[in-house]
Amino acid sequence: MHKIKLFLMINFLLVINLNCKWPWKFKRNPNLVQITSPDPDIPSSFCPKWHNSNRIYYLKSNHPAYGPQNGSVWCVEPNGANNREICSGSFDDLAISPDGRYLAVLPHNNKDLKLLDTNGNMVRNLSTKAIPFFIQFSKTEPKIYYLGKEREAISYGLYSINIEGENDTLLLRMGGLSGLDPLEKGIFDVSFDGLNFFFRETLYSLITKAKRYFKNVKGPLQFSKLNKDLLLYSRKGDIYIINLSNGKEQCLKAKPWEECHTNSLCWSPDEKSVVFSSVTTEGEFASYYIWVLKNYD
């Protein structure tokens, strides 16, 4: 008993001496690969999306002080090779069509959505009923879901619009939403079958409007395309997979740093790897970088 007390006392003193951190060394998962520059003066990289041709598209802010917003469109291979800008501009969100033909981008001024081809060329503007804040492509259809605010009211809702700029439809009215932070990305998704919508710890049925709550599952997040019950999400800097049918979770051990924040994430097409944007929360200002977790168990 005395030995246990002595051990606890020594660890308590060590924690105090180390600024309240446990006295073990953080070990990064060896399957993590950083694919954007580690230079702290490089602007933030965010909103990575894994294309079905095994390329990764993402946004890169136009100034280090901007954080994850106001970015141009870039493309890179999963190993970090051939990193290049394909469309200059000031965009806050990015999505890829299910057939891989189009990119949708959300301008920083929250005006019309823009549809690009995968070389960054303009296809068309998409005028929307509501002011869009966050976007996702349908996983099966040529349409875009967006979380938006009604232009003449304070009410928010989930909308969909097709890539021709037609059939702009309110799917779910959500009332006033507090605390929406445009610096957060990927905070909602719609399931593969288009029947369910997940946002802020809540799974909504788009058919019955019923709700189910999942504590601490807030986002960023993404539904699986291979299993309707699986949801990829981040909590406290790490990445998890939760089975929505039974609540069981798997931690992927994807933290690049001991203290960090994950801003956005995306499964690879085969859902065996994950690309995400993360920033260390230790010290002063830092940029978000793109990471790939390869072949997790």
PDB file of C-alpha atoms in Angstrom:
ATOM      1  CA  MET A   1       0.000   0.000   0.000  1.00  0.00           C
ATOM      2  CA  HIS A   2       2.843   2.383   0.889  1.00  0.00           C
ATOM      3  CA  LYS A   3       4.521   1.633  -2.444  1.00  0.00           C
ATOM      4  CA  ILE A   4       1.327   2.526  -4.322  1.00  0.00           C
ATOM      5  CA  LYS A   5       1.031   5.814  -2.427  1.00  0.00           C
ATOM      6  CA  LEU A   6       4.681   6.613  -3.147  1.00  0.00           C
ATOM      7  CA  PHE A   7       4.213   5.862  -6.847  1.00  0.00           C
ATOM      8  CA  LEU A   8       1.144   8.107  -7.052  1.00  0.00           C
ATOM      9  CA  MET A   9       2.936  10.917  -5.210  1.00  0.00           C
ATOM     10  CA  ILE A  10       5.939  10.773  -7.563  1.00  0.00           C
ATOM     11  CA  ASN A  11       3.653  10.913 -10.623  1.00  0.00           C
ATOM     12  CA  PHE A  12       1.709  13.811  -9.120  1.00  0.00           C
ATOM     13  CA  LEU A  13       4.929  15.781  -8.615  1.00  0.00           C
ATOM     14  CA  LEU A  14       6.080  14.957 -12.134  1.00  0.00           C
ATOM     15  CA  VAL A  15       2.782  16.173 -13.596  1.00  0.00           C
ATOM     16  CA  ILE A  16       3.117  19.476 -11.736  1.00  0.00           C
ATOM     17  CA  ASN A  17       6.709  19.869 -12.885  1.00  0.00           C
ATOM     18  CA  LEU A  18       5.749  19.183 -16.512  1.00  0.00           C
ATOM     19  CA  ASN A  19       2.983  21.808 -16.670  1.00  0.00           C
ATOM     20  CA  CYS A  20       0.248  19.287 -15.895  1.00  0.00           C
ATOM     21  CA  LYS A  21       1.121  16.807 -18.683  1.00  0.00           C
ATOM     22  CA  TRP A  22       1.494  13.127 -18.000  1.00  0.00           C
ATOM     23  CA  PRO A  23       5.157  12.019 -18.000  1.00  0.00           C
ATOM     24  CA  TRP A  24       5.082   9.826 -21.075  1.00  0.00           C
ATOM     25  CA  LYS A  25       6.215  10.662 -24.558  1.00  0.00           C
ATOM     26  CA  PHE A  26       3.613  11.094 -27.292  1.00  0.00           C
ATOM     27  CA  LYS A  27       4.138   8.660 -30.193  1.00  0.00           C
ATOM     28  CA  ARG A  28       2.715   9.488 -33.599  1.00  0.00           C
ATOM     29  CA  ASN A  29       1.041   6.684 -35.527  1.00  0.00           C
ATOM     30  CA  PRO A  30       3.653   5.398 -38.056  1.00  0.00           C
ATOM     31  CA  ASN A  31       0.931   5.142 -40.715  1.00  0.00           C
ATOM     32  CA  LEU A  32       0.434   8.935 -40.665  1.00  0.00           C
ATOM     33  CA  VAL A  33       1.917  10.844 -43.601  1.00  0.00           C
ATOM     34  CA  GLN A  34       2.021  14.652 -43.829  1.00  0.00           C
ATOM     35  CA  ILE A  35       1.383  15.647 -47.439  1.00  0.00           C
ATOM     36  CA  THR A  36       1.524  19.452 -47.260  1.00  0.00           C
ATOM     37  CA  SER A  37       4.513  21.549 -46.228  1.00  0.00           C
ATOM     38  CA  PRO A  38       5.563  21.575 -42.547  1.00  0.00           C
ATOM     39  CA  ASP A  39       6.777  25.179 -42.921  1.00  0.00           C
ATOM     40  CA  PRO A  40       4.989  27.216 -40.185  1.00  0.00           C
ATOM     41  CA  ASP A  41       4.866  30.260 -42.485  1.00  0.00           C
ATOM     42  CA  ILE A  42       2.873  28.388 -45.138  1.00  0.00           C
ATOM     43  CA  PRO A  43      -0.865  29.260 -45.156  1.00  0.00           C
ATOM     44  CA  SER A  44      -3.345  26.714 -43.801  1.00  0.00           C
ATOM     45  CA  SER A  45      -4.494  23.760 -45.910  1.00  0.00           C
ATOM     46  CA  PHE A  46      -8.042  22.532 -45.295  1.00  0.00           C
ATOM     47  CA  CYS A  47     -11.136  20.792 -46.709  1.00  0.00           C
ATOM     48  CA  PRO A  48      -9.303  17.786 -48.230  1.00  0.00           C
ATOM     49  CA  LYS A  49     -11.443  15.598 -50.505  1.00  0.00           C
ATOM     50  CA  TRP A  50     -10.260  12.248 -51.885  1.00  0.00           C
ATOM     51  CA  HIS A  51     -11.096  11.948 -55.587  1.00  0.00           C
ATOM     52  CA  ASN A  52     -11.959   8.542 -57.072  1.00  0.00           C
ATOM     53  CA  SER A  53      -8.878   8.839 -59.343  1.00  0.00           C
ATOM     54  CA  ASN A  54      -6.740   8.707 -56.165  1.00  0.00           C
ATOM     55  CA  ARG A  55      -5.966  12.431 -56.131  1.00  0.00           C
ATOM     56  CA  ILE A  56      -6.656  14.731 -53.202  1.00  0.00           C
ATOM     57  CA  TYR A  57      -8.202  18.160 -53.741  1.00  0.00           C
ATOM     58  CA  TYR A  58      -8.057  20.740 -50.972  1.00  0.00           C
ATOM     59  CA  LEU A  59      -8.176  24.457 -50.216  1.00  0.00           C
ATOM     60  CA  LYS A  60      -5.131  26.489 -49.238  1.00  0.00           C
ATOM     61  CA  SER A  61      -5.651  29.881 -47.609  1.00  0.00           C
ATOM     62  CA  ASN A  62      -4.144  32.892 -49.307  1.00  0.00           C
ATOM     63  CA  HIS A  63      -2.368  34.215 -46.209  1.00  0.00           C
ATOM     64  CA  PRO A  64      -0.971  32.501 -43.053  1.00  0.00           C
ATOM     65  CA  ALA A  65      -3.194  34.659 -40.823  1.00  0.00           C
ATOM     66  CA  TYR A  66      -6.449  33.588 -42.495  1.00  0.00           C
ATOM     67  CA  GLY A  67      -6.635  30.125 -40.980  1.00  0.00           C
ATOM     68  CA  PRO A  68      -8.954  27.600 -42.697  1.00  0.00           C
ATOM     69  CA  GLN A  69     -10.808  30.030 -44.950  1.00  0.00           C
ATOM     70  CA  ASN A  70     -10.278  32.245 -47.995  1.00  0.00           C
ATOM     71  CA  GLY A  71      -8.443  29.578 -49.995  1.00  0.00           C
ATOM     72  CA  SER A  72      -7.541  28.625 -53.553  1.00  0.00           C
ATOM     73  CA  VAL A  73      -8.103  25.104 -54.924  1.00  0.00           C
ATOM     74  CA  TRP A  74      -5.090  22.783 -54.927  1.00  0.00           C
ATOM     75  CA  CYS A  75      -4.491  19.168 -55.948  1.00  0.00           C
ATOM     76  CA  VAL A  76      -1.909  16.661 -54.658  1.00  0.00           C
ATOM     77  CA  GLU A  77      -1.150  12.950 -54.814  1.00  0.00           C
ATOM     78  CA  PRO A  78      -1.716  10.919 -51.594  1.00  0.00           C
ATOM     79  CA  ASN A  79       2.072  10.659 -51.137  1.00  0.00           C
ATOM     80  CA  GLY A  80       2.513  14.453 -51.341  1.00  0.00           C
ATOM     81  CA  ALA A  81       3.799  14.505 -54.924  1.00  0.00           C
ATOM     82  CA  ASN A  82       2.710  16.878 -57.704  1.00  0.00           C
ATOM     83  CA  ASN A  83       1.230  19.475 -55.358  1.00  0.00           C
ATOM     84  CA  ARG A  84      -0.160  22.321 -57.475  1.00  0.00           C
ATOM     85  CA  GLU A  85      -2.732  25.103 -57.540  1.00  0.00           C
ATOM     86  CA  ILE A  86      -5.538  24.537 -60.063  1.00  0.00           C
ATOM     87  CA  CYS A  87      -7.871  27.472 -59.348  1.00  0.00           C
ATOM     88  CA  SER A  88      -7.023  30.733 -57.631  1.00  0.00           C
ATOM     89  CA  GLY A  89      -9.731  32.437 -55.607  1.00  0.00           C
ATOM     90  CA  SER A  90     -11.138  32.911 -52.117  1.00  0.00           C
ATOM     91  CA  PHE A  91     -13.187  29.849 -51.167  1.00  0.00           C
ATOM     92  CA  ASP A  92     -14.336  28.510 -47.795  1.00  0.00           C
ATOM     93  CA  ASP A  93     -15.614  25.031 -48.653  1.00  0.00           C
ATOM     94  CA  LEU A  94     -15.111  22.326 -51.272  1.00  0.00           C
ATOM     95  CA  ALA A  95     -16.999  19.208 -52.439  1.00  0.00           C
ATOM     96  CA  ILE A  96     -16.530  16.604 -55.211  1.00  0.00           C
ATOM     97  CA  SER A  97     -19.336  15.082 -57.289  1.00  0.00           C
ATOM     98  CA  PRO A  98     -19.880  11.299 -56.934  1.00  0.00           C
ATOM     99  CA  ASP A  99     -18.812  10.638 -60.540  1.00  0.00           C
ATOM    100  CA  GLY A 100     -15.633  12.681 -60.007  1.00  0.00           C
ATOM    101  CA  ARG A 101     -16.406  15.134 -62.834  1.00  0.00           C
ATOM    102  CA  TYR A 102     -17.025  18.297 -60.836  1.00  0.00           C
ATOM    103  CA  LEU A 103     -15.844  20.343 -57.891  1.00  0.00           C
ATOM    104  CA  ALA A 104     -18.237  22.628 -56.033  1.00  0.00           C
ATOM    105  CA  VAL A 105     -16.716  25.561 -54.158  1.00  0.00           C
ATOM    106  CA  LEU A 106     -18.236  28.068 -51.747  1.00  0.00           C
ATOM    107  CA  PRO A 107     -16.927  31.634 -52.243  1.00  0.00           C
ATOM    108  CA  HIS A 108     -15.720  33.460 -49.149  1.00  0.00           C
ATOM    109  CA  ASN A 109     -18.445  36.092 -49.551  1.00  0.00           C
ATOM    110  CA  ASN A 110     -21.162  33.381 -49.326  1.00  0.00           C
ATOM    111  CA  LYS A 111     -22.582  34.327 -52.713  1.00  0.00           C
ATOM    112  CA  ASP A 112     -23.430  31.900 -55.510  1.00  0.00           C
ATOM    113  CA  LEU A 113     -21.858  28.459 -55.433  1.00  0.00           C
ATOM    114  CA  LYS A 114     -19.429  27.753 -58.261  1.00  0.00           C
ATOM    115  CA  LEU A 115     -19.143  24.528 -60.203  1.00  0.00           C
ATOM    116  CA  LEU A 116     -15.670  23.705 -61.601  1.00  0.00           C
ATOM    117  CA  ASP A 117     -14.259  20.818 -63.577  1.00  0.00           C
ATOM    118  CA  THR A 118     -11.390  18.876 -62.017  1.00  0.00           C
ATOM    119  CA  ASN A 119      -8.830  21.031 -63.837  1.00  0.00           C
ATOM    120  CA  GLY A 120     -10.181  24.093 -62.046  1.00  0.00           C
ATOM    121  CA  ASN A 121     -12.049  25.553 -65.018  1.00  0.00           C
ATOM    122  CA  MET A 122     -15.338  27.348 -64.403  1.00  0.00           C
ATOM    123  CA  VAL A 123     -18.465  25.426 -65.470  1.00  0.00           C
ATOM    124  CA  ARG A 124     -21.266  27.594 -64.056  1.00  0.00           C
ATOM    125  CA  ASN A 125     -22.542  29.625 -61.119  1.00  0.00           C
ATOM    126  CA  LEU A 126     -25.287  28.099 -58.996  1.00  0.00           C
ATOM    127  CA  SER A 127     -27.622  30.715 -57.502  1.00  0.00           C
ATOM    128  CA  THR A 128     -29.246  29.511 -54.280  1.00  0.00           C
ATOM    129  CA  LYS A 129     -32.432  30.397 -52.395  1.00  0.00           C
ATOM    130  CA  ALA A 130     -30.615  30.592 -49.080  1.00  0.00           C
ATOM    131  CA  ILE A 131     -27.160  31.913 -48.165  1.00  0.00           C
ATOM    132  CA  PRO A 132     -24.918  28.811 -48.126  1.00  0.00           C
ATOM    133  CA  PHE A 133     -22.469  28.255 -45.261  1.00  0.00           C
ATOM    134  CA  PHE A 134     -21.384  24.624 -45.746  1.00  0.00           C
ATOM    135  CA  ILE A 135     -21.655  22.255 -48.729  1.00  0.00           C
ATOM    136  CA  GLN A 136     -21.558  18.516 -49.499  1.00  0.00           C
ATOM    137  CA  PHE A 137     -22.184  16.620 -52.721  1.00  0.00           C
ATOM    138  CA  SER A 138     -24.700  13.793 -52.767  1.00  0.00           C
ATOM    139  CA  LYS A 139     -22.895  10.434 -52.778  1.00  0.00           C
ATOM    140  CA  THR A 140     -25.075   9.055 -55.572  1.00  0.00           C
ATOM    141  CA  GLU A 141     -26.726  11.928 -57.472  1.00  0.00           C
ATOM    142  CA  PRO A 142     -25.531  15.050 -59.344  1.00  0.00           C
ATOM    143  CA  LYS A 143     -26.750  17.445 -56.659  1.00  0.00           C
ATOM    144  CA  ILE A 144     -25.289  19.488 -53.838  1.00  0.00           C
ATOM    145  CA  TYR A 145     -26.540  19.676 -50.283  1.00  0.00           C
ATOM    146  CA  TYR A 146     -25.946  22.906 -48.441  1.00  0.00           C
ATOM    147  CA  LEU A 147     -26.618  24.238 -44.964  1.00  0.00           C
ATOM    148  CA  GLY A 148     -27.946  27.734 -45.463  1.00  0.00           C
ATOM    149  CA  LYS A 149     -29.649  30.744 -43.932  1.00  0.00           C
ATOM    150  CA  GLU A 150     -32.844  32.130 -45.436  1.00  0.00           C
ATOM    151  CA  ARG A 151     -32.084  35.451 -47.099  1.00  0.00           C
ATOM    152  CA  GLU A 152     -34.929  37.402 -45.505  1.00  0.00           C
ATOM    153  CA  ALA A 153     -35.047  35.638 -42.123  1.00  0.00           C
ATOM    154  CA  ILE A 154     -32.883  34.155 -39.362  1.00  0.00           C
ATOM    155  CA  SER A 155     -33.983  30.600 -40.024  1.00  0.00           C
ATOM    156  CA  TYR A 156     -31.530  27.955 -41.233  1.00  0.00           C
ATOM    157  CA  GLY A 157     -32.156  24.757 -43.122  1.00  0.00           C
ATOM    158  CA  LEU A 158     -30.761  21.914 -45.179  1.00  0.00           C
ATOM    159  CA  TYR A 159     -31.216  22.456 -48.926  1.00  0.00           C
ATOM    160  CA  SER A 160     -30.344  20.616 -52.124  1.00  0.00           C
ATOM    161  CA  ILE A 161     -29.717  21.975 -55.625  1.00  0.00           C
ATOM    162  CA  ASN A 162     -28.777  20.050 -58.771  1.00  0.00           C
ATOM    163  CA  ILE A 163     -25.649  20.803 -60.783  1.00  0.00           C
ATOM    164  CA  GLU A 164     -27.709  22.603 -63.444  1.00  0.00           C
ATOM    165  CA  GLY A 165     -28.717  25.147 -60.806  1.00  0.00           C
ATOM    166  CA  GLU A 166     -32.299  23.847 -60.703  1.00  0.00           C
ATOM    167  CA  ASN A 167     -34.627  22.264 -58.113  1.00  0.00           C
ATOM    168  CA  ASP A 168     -33.274  24.270 -55.187  1.00  0.00           C
ATOM    169  CA  THR A 169     -35.285  22.598 -52.411  1.00  0.00           C
ATOM    170  CA  LEU A 170     -35.615  23.046 -48.651  1.00  0.00           C
ATOM    171  CA  LEU A 171     -35.323  19.547 -47.146  1.00  0.00           C
ATOM    172  CA  LEU A 172     -35.338  20.358 -43.432  1.00  0.00           C
ATOM    173  CA  ARG A 173     -36.007  23.651 -41.642  1.00  0.00           C
ATOM    174  CA  MET A 174     -33.855  23.963 -38.518  1.00  0.00           C
ATOM    175  CA  GLY A 175     -34.797  27.332 -37.037  1.00  0.00           C
ATOM    176  CA  GLY A 176     -32.142  29.664 -35.648  1.00  0.00           C
ATOM    177  CA  LEU A 177     -28.720  28.078 -35.157  1.00  0.00           C
ATOM    178  CA  SER A 178     -26.312  29.498 -32.601  1.00  0.00           C
ATOM    179  CA  GLY A 179     -22.556  29.204 -32.716  1.00  0.00           C
ATOM    180  CA  LEU A 180     -22.116  28.423 -36.411  1.00  0.00           C
ATOM    181  CA  ASP A 181     -18.415  28.949 -37.035  1.00  0.00           C
ATOM    182  CA  PRO A 182     -17.388  29.346 -40.692  1.00  0.00           C
ATOM    183  CA  LEU A 183     -13.884  28.174 -39.735  1.00  0.00           C
ATOM    184  CA  GLU A 184     -15.274  24.729 -38.996  1.00  0.00           C
ATOM    185  CA  LYS A 185     -15.588  22.407 -42.007  1.00  0.00           C
ATOM    186  CA  GLY A 186     -17.517  19.234 -42.760  1.00  0.00           C
ATOM    187  CA  ILE A 187     -19.932  19.767 -39.884  1.00  0.00           C
ATOM    188  CA  PHE A 188     -22.800  17.925 -41.609  1.00  0.00           C
ATOM    189  CA  ASP A 189     -23.382  15.093 -44.060  1.00  0.00           C
ATOM    190  CA  VAL A 190     -26.229  13.263 -45.750  1.00  0.00           C
ATOM    191  CA  SER A 191     -26.205   9.468 -45.862  1.00  0.00           C
ATOM    192  CA  PHE A 192     -25.481   7.439 -48.990  1.00  0.00           C
ATOM    193  CA  ASP A 193     -29.173   6.624 -49.492  1.00  0.00           C
ATOM    194  CA  GLY A 194     -30.211  10.266 -48.966  1.00  0.00           C
ATOM    195  CA  LEU A 195     -32.525   9.324 -46.086  1.00  0.00           C
ATOM    196  CA  ASN A 196     -30.588  10.676 -43.101  1.00  0.00           C
ATOM    197  CA  PHE A 197     -28.811  13.896 -42.189  1.00  0.00           C
ATOM    198  CA  PHE A 198     -26.248  14.236 -39.379  1.00  0.00           C
ATOM    199  CA  PHE A 199     -25.481  17.551 -37.702  1.00  0.00           C
ATOM    200  CA  ARG A 200     -24.379  18.507 -34.167  1.00  0.00           C
ATOM    201  CA  GLU A 201     -24.813  15.224 -32.290  1.00  0.00           C
ATOM    202  CA  THR A 202     -28.131  14.590 -34.047  1.00  0.00           C
ATOM    203  CA  LEU A 203     -29.184  12.091 -36.714  1.00  0.00           C
ATOM    204  CA  TYR A 204     -32.261  13.420 -38.534  1.00  0.00           C
ATOM    205  CA  SER A 205     -34.529  11.335 -40.714  1.00  0.00           C
ATOM    206  CA  LEU A 206     -35.310  13.354 -43.859  1.00  0.00           C
ATOM    207  CA  ILE A 207     -38.423  11.197 -44.303  1.00  0.00           C
ATOM    208  CA  THR A 208     -40.062  11.098 -40.870  1.00  0.00           C
ATOM    209  CA  LYS A 209     -38.152  14.081 -39.319  1.00  0.00           C
ATOM    210  CA  ALA A 210     -37.393  11.833 -36.309  1.00  0.00           C
ATOM    211  CA  LYS A 211     -34.197  12.514 -34.349  1.00  0.00           C
ATOM    212  CA  ARG A 212     -31.605  10.356 -32.593  1.00  0.00           C
ATOM    213  CA  TYR A 213     -28.868  11.840 -30.432  1.00  0.00           C
ATOM    214  CA  PHE A 214     -25.210  10.784 -30.241  1.00  0.00           C
ATOM    215  CA  LYS A 215     -23.310  12.601 -27.515  1.00  0.00           C
ATOM    216  CA  ASN A 216     -19.996  14.198 -28.566  1.00  0.00           C
ATOM    217  CA  VAL A 217     -20.418  13.383 -32.293  1.00  0.00           C
ATOM    218  CA  LYS A 218     -20.341  16.937 -33.621  1.00  0.00           C
ATOM    219  CA  GLY A 219     -18.022  17.049 -36.585  1.00  0.00           C
ATOM    220  CA  PRO A 220     -16.167  17.151 -38.796  1.00  0.00           C
ATOM    221  CA  LEU A 221     -17.856  13.996 -40.024  1.00  0.00           C
ATOM    222  CA  GLN A 222     -18.662  11.844 -43.064  1.00  0.00           C
ATOM    223  CA  PHE A 223     -21.067   8.995 -43.762  1.00  0.00           C
ATOM    224  CA  SER A 224     -19.664   5.780 -45.216  1.00  0.00           C
ATOM    225  CA  LYS A 225     -20.522   4.944 -48.826  1.00  0.00           C
ATOM    226  CA  LEU A 226     -20.047   1.221 -48.131  1.00  0.00           C
ATOM    227  CA  ASN A 227     -22.033   0.799 -44.907  1.00  0.00           C
ATOM    228  CA  LYS A 228     -25.081   2.971 -44.144  1.00  0.00           C
ATOM    229  CA  ASP A 229     -24.542   2.635 -40.377  1.00  0.00           C
ATOM    230  CA  LEU A 230     -20.944   3.905 -40.247  1.00  0.00           C
ATOM    231  CA  LEU A 231     -19.921   7.508 -39.624  1.00  0.00           C
ATOM    232  CA  LEU A 232     -16.361   8.878 -39.605  1.00  0.00           C
ATOM    233  CA  TYR A 233     -15.846  11.803 -37.231  1.00  0.00           C
ATOM    234  CA  SER A 234     -13.288  13.678 -35.149  1.00  0.00           C
ATOM    235  CA  ARG A 235     -13.266  14.281 -31.394  1.00  0.00           C
ATOM    236  CA  LYS A 236     -10.536  16.039 -29.422  1.00  0.00           C
ATOM    237  CA  GLY A 237      -8.135  15.860 -32.348  1.00  0.00           C
ATOM    238  CA  ASP A 238      -8.441  12.115 -32.952  1.00  0.00           C
ATOM    239  CA  ILE A 239     -10.560  10.294 -35.538  1.00  0.00           C
ATOM    240  CA  TYR A 240     -13.244   7.705 -34.811  1.00  0.00           C
ATOM    241  CA  ILE A 241     -15.656   5.451 -36.656  1.00  0.00           C
ATOM    242  CA  ILE A 242     -19.021   5.020 -34.962  1.00  0.00           C
ATOM    243  CA  ASN A 243     -21.652   2.437 -35.821  1.00  0.00           C
ATOM    244  CA  LEU A 244     -24.915   4.376 -35.585  1.00  0.00           C
ATOM    245  CA  SER A 245     -26.964   1.204 -35.169  1.00  0.00           C
ATOM    246  CA  ASN A 246     -25.307   0.160 -31.900  1.00  0.00           C
ATOM    247  CA  GLY A 247     -23.140   3.108 -30.799  1.00  0.00           C
ATOM    248  CA  LYS A 248     -19.871   1.142 -30.877  1.00  0.00           C
ATOM    249  CA  GLU A 249     -16.760   3.172 -31.737  1.00  0.00           C
ATOM    250  CA  GLN A 250     -13.295   2.522 -33.117  1.00  0.00           C
ATOM    251  CA  CYS A 251     -10.493   5.014 -32.494  1.00  0.00           C
ATOM    252  CA  LEU A 252      -8.088   5.253 -35.450  1.00  0.00           C
ATOM    253  CA  LYS A 253      -5.246   6.797 -33.379  1.00  0.00           C
ATOM    254  CA  ALA A 254      -4.689   9.532 -35.942  1.00  0.00           C
ATOM    255  CA  LYS A 255      -3.507  12.458 -33.817  1.00  0.00           C
ATOM    256  CA  PRO A 256      -0.482  14.148 -35.454  1.00  0.00           C
ATOM    257  CA  TRP A 257       0.320  15.911 -32.170  1.00  0.00           C
ATOM    258  CA  GLU A 258      -0.554  15.257 -28.552  1.00  0.00           C
ATOM    259  CA  GLU A 259      -2.664  18.421 -28.466  1.00  0.00           C
ATOM    260  CA  CYS A 260      -4.381  19.185 -31.763  1.00  0.00           C
ATOM    261  CA  HIS A 261      -7.613  20.049 -33.539  1.00  0.00           C
ATOM    262  CA  THR A 262      -8.908  18.300 -36.653  1.00  0.00           C
ATOM    263  CA  ASN A 263     -10.793  20.639 -38.946  1.00  0.00           C
ATOM    264  CA  SER A 264     -12.009  18.406 -41.787  1.00  0.00           C
ATOM    265  CA  LEU A 265     -11.705  14.784 -42.933  1.00  0.00           C
ATOM    266  CA  CYS A 266     -12.546  12.433 -45.791  1.00  0.00           C
ATOM    267  CA  TRP A 267     -12.368   8.703 -46.433  1.00  0.00           C
ATOM    268  CA  SER A 268     -10.430   7.330 -49.405  1.00  0.00           C
ATOM    269  CA  PRO A 269     -12.653   5.755 -52.109  1.00  0.00           C
ATOM    270  CA  ASP A 270     -12.035   2.261 -50.684  1.00  0.00           C
ATOM    271  CA  GLU A 271     -12.458   3.590 -47.111  1.00  0.00           C
ATOM    272  CA  LYS A 272      -9.166   2.015 -46.020  1.00  0.00           C
ATOM    273  CA  SER A 273      -7.406   5.356 -45.507  1.00  0.00           C
ATOM    274  CA  VAL A 274      -8.397   8.835 -44.296  1.00  0.00           C
ATOM    275  CA  VAL A 275      -7.215  12.304 -45.318  1.00  0.00           C
ATOM    276  CA  PHE A 276      -7.710  15.159 -42.866  1.00  0.00           C
ATOM    277  CA  SER A 277      -6.631  18.668 -41.920  1.00  0.00           C
ATOM    278  CA  SER A 278      -5.184  19.250 -38.452  1.00  0.00           C
ATOM    279  CA  VAL A 279      -3.405  21.920 -36.407  1.00  0.00           C
ATOM    280  CA  THR A 280      -1.422  21.691 -33.194  1.00  0.00           C
ATOM    281  CA  THR A 281      -3.028  23.576 -30.313  1.00  0.00           C
ATOM    282  CA  GLU A 282       0.226  23.856 -28.363  1.00  0.00           C
ATOM    283  CA  GLY A 283       2.052  27.173 -28.427  1.00  0.00           C
ATOM    284  CA  GLU A 284       1.043  30.195 -30.468  1.00  0.00           C
ATOM    285  CA  PHE A 285      -0.355  30.558 -33.981  1.00  0.00           C
ATOM    286  CA  ALA A 286       0.046  27.508 -36.230  1.00  0.00           C
ATOM    287  CA  SER A 287      -1.217  26.472 -39.656  1.00  0.00           C
ATOM    288  CA  TYR A 288      -3.451  23.551 -40.600  1.00  0.00           C
ATOM    289  CA  TYR A 289      -1.717  20.785 -42.574  1.00  0.00           C
ATOM    290  CA  ILE A 290      -3.069  17.882 -44.631  1.00  0.00           C
ATOM    291  CA  TRP A 291      -2.354  14.374 -43.307  1.00  0.00           C
ATOM    292  CA  VAL A 292      -3.137  10.887 -44.605  1.00  0.00           C
ATOM    293  CA  LEU A 293      -3.685   7.925 -42.306  1.00  0.00           C
ATOM    294  CA  LYS A 294      -2.854   4.914 -44.466  1.00  0.00           C
ATOM    295  CA  ASN A 295      -4.455   1.479 -44.185  1.00  0.00           C
ATOM    296  CA  TYR A 296      -5.802   1.750 -40.645  1.00  0.00           C
ATOM    297  CA  ASP A 297      -6.866  -1.488 -38.935  1.00  0.00           C
TER     298      ASP A 297
END
